[in-house]
Coordinates of C-alpha atoms in Angstrom, one line a residue:
M1 CA 105.7 103.7 117.7
P2 CA 105.8 107.5 117.2
I3 CA 102.9 107.5 114.7
E4 CA 100.6 106.1 117.4
R5 CA 100.5 109.7 118.9
F6 CA 98.1 110.5 116.1
A7 CA 95.7 107.6 116.7
L8 CA 93.1 107.0 119.4
T9 CA 94.2 104.9 122.4
A10 CA 92.3 101.7 123.2
E11 CA 90.4 103.6 125.9
E12 CA 89.6 106.5 123.6
S13 CA 88.4 104.1 120.8
S14 CA 86.1 102.3 123.3
A15 CA 84.7 105.7 124.4
V16 CA 84.0 106.7 120.7
D17 CA 82.4 103.3 120.0
R18 CA 80.2 103.6 123.1
A19 CA 79.2 107.2 122.2
K20 CA 78.4 106.1 118.7
V21 CA 76.1 103.3 120.0
L22 CA 74.4 105.7 122.5
L23 CA 73.7 108.3 119.8
A24 CA 72.4 105.7 117.3
N25 CA 70.1 104.2 120.0
E26 CA 68.8 107.7 120.9
C27 CA 68.0 108.2 117.2
L28 CA 66.3 104.8 117.0
G29 CA 64.2 105.8 120.0
G30 CA 63.1 108.9 118.1
F31 CA 61.6 106.7 115.4
G32 CA 59.6 104.8 118.1
L33 CA 61.7 101.6 117.6
D34 CA 62.3 99.2 120.4
Y35 CA 65.5 97.8 118.9
R36 CA 68.7 99.0 120.5
I37 CA 72.3 98.3 119.5
P38 CA 74.0 96.4 122.3
E39 CA 77.0 98.1 124.0
H40 CA 80.3 96.2 123.7
P41 CA 82.8 95.7 126.5
P42 CA 85.9 97.9 126.5
L43 CA 88.7 96.9 124.2
V44 CA 91.4 94.8 125.7
T45 CA 94.9 95.8 124.6
E46 CA 96.9 92.8 123.4
S47 CA 100.6 92.5 122.6
S48 CA 101.5 93.9 119.2
R49 CA 102.2 91.4 116.4
R50 CA 104.0 94.0 114.3
Y51 CA 107.3 92.2 114.7
G52 CA 105.8 88.7 115.0
I53 CA 105.2 87.2 118.4
S54 CA 106.5 89.2 121.3
D55 CA 104.8 87.6 124.4
R56 CA 106.5 84.6 125.9
E57 CA 103.4 83.5 127.8
V58 CA 101.3 83.5 124.6
A59 CA 104.1 81.7 122.8
R60 CA 104.1 79.0 125.5
D61 CA 100.4 78.5 125.5
L62 CA 99.3 79.3 122.0
G63 CA 102.3 79.3 119.7
Y64 CA 101.5 81.7 117.0
H65 CA 97.8 81.5 117.4
L66 CA 96.0 84.7 118.5
P67 CA 94.4 84.7 122.0
P68 CA 90.6 84.4 121.9
P69 CA 88.7 87.7 122.2
A70 CA 88.3 88.8 125.8
G71 CA 84.8 88.2 127.2
G72 CA 83.5 86.4 124.1
A73 CA 80.5 87.5 122.0
G74 CA 77.2 86.5 123.4
A75 CA 74.0 86.1 121.3
T76 CA 72.4 89.5 120.4
T77 CA 69.0 90.3 119.0
Q78 CA 69.3 91.3 115.3
P79 CA 67.3 94.2 113.9
T80 CA 64.3 93.5 111.6
E81 CA 64.7 94.5 108.0
A82 CA 62.5 97.6 108.7
Q83 CA 64.7 98.5 111.7
E84 CA 67.8 98.0 109.7
A85 CA 66.7 100.4 107.0
I86 CA 66.4 103.2 109.7
L87 CA 69.6 102.1 111.4
F88 CA 71.7 102.2 108.2
G89 CA 69.6 104.3 105.8
A90 CA 69.3 101.5 103.3
T91 CA 67.5 98.2 102.9
R92 CA 69.4 94.9 103.1
A93 CA 69.4 94.9 99.3
G94 CA 71.3 98.2 99.4
V95 CA 68.4 100.4 98.3
P96 CA 68.7 103.9 100.0
Q97 CA 65.9 104.8 102.4
S98 CA 65.2 108.5 103.0
T99 CA 62.0 108.2 105.0
S100 CA 60.5 105.8 107.6
P101 CA 57.2 104.0 107.0
D102 CA 55.4 106.8 108.8
G103 CA 57.1 109.5 106.6
R104 CA 59.8 110.8 109.0
P105 CA 63.1 111.6 107.3
I106 CA 65.9 109.2 107.9
P107 CA 69.3 110.9 108.2
P108 CA 72.0 110.1 105.6
G109 CA 73.5 106.8 106.5
G110 CA 70.7 106.1 108.9
C111 CA 71.0 106.5 112.7
Y112 CA 74.4 104.8 112.7
G113 CA 75.8 107.0 110.0
D114 CA 74.4 110.1 111.7
A115 CA 76.1 109.1 114.9
E116 CA 79.4 108.8 113.2
A117 CA 79.0 112.2 111.5
R118 CA 78.1 113.9 114.7
L119 CA 81.1 112.5 116.5
D120 CA 83.4 113.6 113.6
G121 CA 82.2 117.1 114.3
G122 CA 82.7 118.1 110.7
P123 CA 84.4 116.7 107.5
R124 CA 86.7 113.8 108.0
P125 CA 90.3 114.7 107.1
E126 CA 90.6 111.7 104.8
S127 CA 93.9 112.9 103.3
D128 CA 95.4 113.4 106.7
I129 CA 94.2 110.0 107.9
A130 CA 95.8 108.5 104.7
A131 CA 99.1 110.3 105.5
A132 CA 99.3 108.7 108.9
A133 CA 98.4 105.3 107.5
A134 CA 101.1 105.7 104.8
I135 CA 103.8 106.5 107.4
D136 CA 102.8 103.4 109.4
K137 CA 103.0 101.2 106.4
E138 CA 106.1 102.7 104.7
S139 CA 108.2 102.9 107.9
F140 CA 107.8 99.1 108.4
K141 CA 108.7 98.5 104.8
R142 CA 111.8 100.6 105.1
S143 CA 112.9 99.0 108.3
L144 CA 113.1 95.6 106.6
A145 CA 115.9 96.9 104.4
D146 CA 117.9 98.7 107.2
P147 CA 121.4 97.2 107.6
A148 CA 121.0 96.9 111.4
V149 CA 117.7 95.1 111.1
V150 CA 119.0 92.8 108.3
S151 CA 122.0 91.9 110.5
S152 CA 119.6 91.2 113.4
F153 CA 117.5 89.0 111.2
H154 CA 120.6 87.0 110.3
A155 CA 121.6 86.6 114.0
W156 CA 118.1 85.6 114.8
S157 CA 118.0 83.0 111.9
T158 CA 121.4 81.6 113.1
C159 CA 120.0 81.3 116.6
M160 CA 116.9 79.5 115.4
E161 CA 119.1 77.0 113.5
H162 CA 120.8 76.2 116.8
H163 CA 117.4 75.3 118.1
G164 CA 116.8 73.1 115.1
Y165 CA 114.6 75.3 113.1
R166 CA 115.3 77.0 109.7
Y167 CA 113.6 80.3 109.1
Q168 CA 115.1 83.4 107.3
D169 CA 113.3 85.9 109.5
P170 CA 110.5 86.2 112.1
M171 CA 107.9 86.8 109.4
A172 CA 108.7 83.4 108.0
S173 CA 108.1 81.5 111.2
V174 CA 104.9 83.3 112.1
G175 CA 103.7 82.7 108.5
D176 CA 104.6 79.0 108.4
R177 CA 101.6 77.3 106.8
A178 CA 102.2 74.2 108.9
F179 CA 100.8 76.2 111.8
D180 CA 97.4 76.9 110.0
T181 CA 95.6 74.5 112.3
A182 CA 92.5 74.8 114.5
E183 CA 94.6 74.5 117.6
P184 CA 98.3 75.1 118.2
T185 CA 100.5 72.0 118.0
E186 CA 103.3 71.2 120.3
R187 CA 105.8 71.9 117.6
E188 CA 104.3 75.3 116.9
K189 CA 104.6 76.2 120.6
A190 CA 108.3 75.0 120.6
V191 CA 109.1 77.1 117.5
A192 CA 107.3 80.1 119.0
L193 CA 109.3 79.8 122.3
A194 CA 112.6 79.4 120.4
D195 CA 111.5 82.5 118.4
M196 CA 111.1 84.5 121.6
D197 CA 114.4 83.2 123.0
C198 CA 116.3 84.2 119.9
K199 CA 114.7 87.6 119.8
T200 CA 115.8 88.1 123.4
D201 CA 119.3 86.8 122.8
T202 CA 119.9 88.9 119.7
G203 CA 118.2 92.0 120.9
L204 CA 116.1 91.9 117.7
L205 CA 113.0 93.6 119.0
K206 CA 114.9 96.5 120.5
T207 CA 117.0 97.0 117.3
W208 CA 114.0 96.7 115.0
S209 CA 111.7 99.0 116.9
A210 CA 114.4 101.6 117.3
V211 CA 115.2 101.7 113.6
E212 CA 111.5 102.0 112.7
A213 CA 110.9 104.6 115.4
E214 CA 113.7 106.8 113.9
T215 CA 112.3 106.4 110.4
Q216 CA 108.8 107.3 111.6
T217 CA 110.1 110.4 113.4
R218 CA 111.7 111.7 110.2
M219 CA 108.5 111.0 108.2
I220 CA 106.3 112.7 110.9
E221 CA 108.5 115.8 110.7
E222 CA 108.0 115.8 106.9
N223 CA 104.3 115.5 107.2
S224 CA 103.7 117.6 110.3
P225 CA 100.9 119.9 108.8
A226 CA 98.7 116.9 107.9
L227 CA 99.4 115.1 111.2
N228 CA 98.7 118.2 113.3
R229 CA 95.3 118.5 111.6
L230 CA 94.7 114.8 112.3
S231 CA 95.6 115.3 115.9
S232 CA 93.1 118.2 116.2
F233 CA 90.4 116.1 114.6
Q234 CA 91.1 113.2 117.0
K235 CA 91.0 115.5 120.1
R236 CA 87.7 117.0 118.9
K237 CA 86.2 113.5 118.3
I238 CA 87.1 112.1 121.7
G239 CA 85.9 115.3 123.4
L240 CA 82.5 115.0 121.6
A241 CA 82.4 111.3 122.6
R242 CA 82.9 112.0 126.2
E243 CA 80.2 114.7 126.1
V244 CA 77.7 112.2 124.7
I245 CA 78.6 109.6 127.3
A246 CA 78.1 112.2 130.1
R247 CA 74.7 113.0 128.6
L248 CA 73.4 109.6 127.6
G249 CA 75.5 107.0 129.5
S250 CA 74.3 105.5 132.8

């Protein structure tokens, strides 16, 4: 989608997350603490679910269930209450902490909050971030009422009926409460595969994404000052993150 130009890529998000951990851990070391935040593996990009399921292999194996997180989450040591106060600048009860037990000043938001602020490199452009989020949300909403998309929904629904399933649109099938099970059922997998077949046969995904992309392009032009500021902020942030990784990463 065009609006994704104004967001960090998966690789950039991983770099920012790693830099944040490195800065926070450097700060913790400055307080003489042994606790360190564990680094997380890089993010794995998965198929978008914006238009429902779009990966036939996932449909075959998991139906509408999401794939498990890559790598899994191993057990990690948790900070003590005293360490947590320095890490986040507040006790577990939410009481702000401005100094450590030995009297050293804790930065606002603790070591983690300080790391975030340093990577932002200045005030966060909250209104510009909100503008991008609004385009992402509103363009999807508008696409649902577009005549070409509505026609594609009807063709998809008719195709699904030929497979023996009655759903008005792809949101209805992916949201079927019958599939709220711990593990995907064989019927769920069959519906998901039919869903994919009908999306392919009707060209639904191509039509839907083209309509929304056109809508986003118009909205981006209308909001170009805010989005240009956001783009500058994102570029500065990833640049700072890479500097931190070069200095502290091993």
